[in-house]
Amino acid sequence: FYGDCKVLYMVGAGTFARVYRAVSVSTGKVVAVKVLRQRYSEMAEKTEQFFREGEMVKKLRHINIVPILEVHSEKNSQYMVMDFVEG
């Protein structure tokens, strides 16, 4: 779980983060959860970069940009919740 999002399975991974398909327990909506890799979560510069990216994109609304719904830091995990887009 990340917040109220129950992880179903991983859909992608990169150097900086992993992305999971998840479902919001409260709304039943399928979402994507982008999680900063553990090795970067203790590096202040990387966590700040992750949050800056999330907060900047959160304000944007465009057909070609996946909307970010939330950006969180919980225990030792940093993650953002986004609309899930197939493909």
Tab-separated table of C-alpha atoms in Angstrom:
chain	number	residue	atom	x	y	z
A	1	PHE	CA	0.000	0.000	0.000
A	2	TYR	CA	0.998	3.589	-0.705
A	3	GLY	CA	-1.497	5.784	1.121
A	4	ASP	CA	-4.895	4.335	0.275
A	5	CYS	CA	-3.592	2.843	-3.004
A	6	LYS	CA	-3.280	-0.927	-3.069
A	7	VAL	CA	-0.509	-2.017	-5.461
A	8	LEU	CA	-1.574	-4.614	-8.024
A	9	TYR	CA	1.661	-5.067	-9.998
A	10	MET	CA	4.686	-3.224	-11.405
A	11	VAL	CA	4.255	-1.761	-14.896
A	12	GLY	CA	7.643	-0.130	-15.394
A	13	ALA	CA	10.995	0.707	-13.861
A	14	GLY	CA	13.754	3.167	-14.528
A	15	THR	CA	16.917	4.320	-12.833
A	16	PHE	CA	15.107	6.852	-10.646
A	17	ALA	CA	11.724	5.254	-9.862
A	18	ARG	CA	9.346	2.340	-10.302
A	19	VAL	CA	5.740	2.614	-11.489
A	20	TYR	CA	2.954	0.370	-10.221
A	21	ARG	CA	-0.637	-0.176	-11.274
A	22	ALA	CA	-2.752	0.276	-8.163
A	23	VAL	CA	-6.319	0.818	-7.078
A	24	SER	CA	-7.537	3.501	-4.683
A	25	VAL	CA	-9.335	1.732	-1.847
A	26	SER	CA	-11.529	4.769	-1.119
A	27	THR	CA	-12.674	5.460	-4.703
A	28	GLY	CA	-12.059	2.187	-6.549
A	29	LYS	CA	-10.232	4.130	-9.276
A	30	VAL	CA	-7.278	2.475	-11.031
A	31	VAL	CA	-4.188	4.688	-10.701
A	32	ALA	CA	-0.455	4.604	-11.322
A	33	VAL	CA	1.884	5.064	-8.378
A	34	LYS	CA	5.400	6.288	-9.159
A	35	VAL	CA	7.741	5.438	-6.276
A	36	LEU	CA	11.229	6.871	-5.823
A	37	ARG	CA	13.759	4.028	-5.563
A	38	GLN	CA	14.920	3.276	-2.025
A	39	ARG	CA	18.575	4.098	-2.795
A	40	TYR	CA	17.551	7.701	-3.593
A	41	SER	CA	15.026	8.173	-0.796
A	42	GLU	CA	17.740	9.085	1.717
A	43	MET	CA	19.413	11.610	-0.610
A	44	ALA	CA	17.936	15.056	0.059
A	45	GLU	CA	18.820	16.341	-3.417
A	46	LYS	CA	17.014	13.448	-5.139
A	47	THR	CA	13.905	13.630	-2.954
A	48	GLU	CA	13.659	17.379	-3.533
A	49	GLN	CA	13.969	16.828	-7.286
A	50	PHE	CA	11.235	14.160	-7.152
A	51	PHE	CA	8.865	16.456	-5.222
A	52	ARG	CA	9.645	19.452	-7.440
A	53	GLU	CA	8.812	17.379	-10.526
A	54	GLY	CA	5.576	16.165	-8.955
A	55	GLU	CA	4.409	19.574	-7.792
A	56	MET	CA	5.237	21.242	-11.126
A	57	VAL	CA	3.453	18.623	-13.240
A	58	LYS	CA	0.524	18.500	-10.786
A	59	LYS	CA	-0.434	22.012	-11.911
A	60	LEU	CA	-0.446	21.143	-15.630
A	61	ARG	CA	-3.501	19.995	-17.539
A	62	HIS	CA	-2.950	18.922	-21.140
A	63	ILE	CA	-4.152	16.007	-23.251
A	64	ASN	CA	-0.545	14.766	-23.694
A	65	ILE	CA	0.453	14.995	-20.011
A	66	VAL	CA	-0.611	12.341	-17.494
A	67	PRO	CA	-2.238	14.182	-14.569
A	68	ILE	CA	-0.544	13.835	-11.174
A	69	LEU	CA	-3.181	13.659	-8.463
A	70	GLU	CA	-1.053	13.573	-5.294
A	71	VAL	CA	2.575	13.755	-4.149
A	72	HIS	CA	3.478	12.166	-0.797
A	73	SER	CA	6.260	11.286	1.593
A	74	GLU	CA	5.391	8.500	3.999
A	75	LYS	CA	7.781	6.713	6.369
A	76	ASN	CA	10.831	6.357	4.114
A	77	SER	CA	8.928	6.347	0.786
A	78	GLN	CA	8.321	9.178	-1.644
A	79	TYR	CA	5.634	8.625	-4.259
A	80	MET	CA	3.162	10.293	-6.564
A	81	VAL	CA	-0.279	9.089	-7.587
A	82	MET	CA	-1.264	9.632	-11.234
A	83	ASP	CA	-4.050	8.689	-13.585
A	84	PHE	CA	-3.358	5.252	-15.048
A	85	VAL	CA	-2.993	5.279	-18.839
A	86	GLU	CA	-2.980	1.946	-20.700
A	87	GLY	CA	0.079	1.400	-22.877
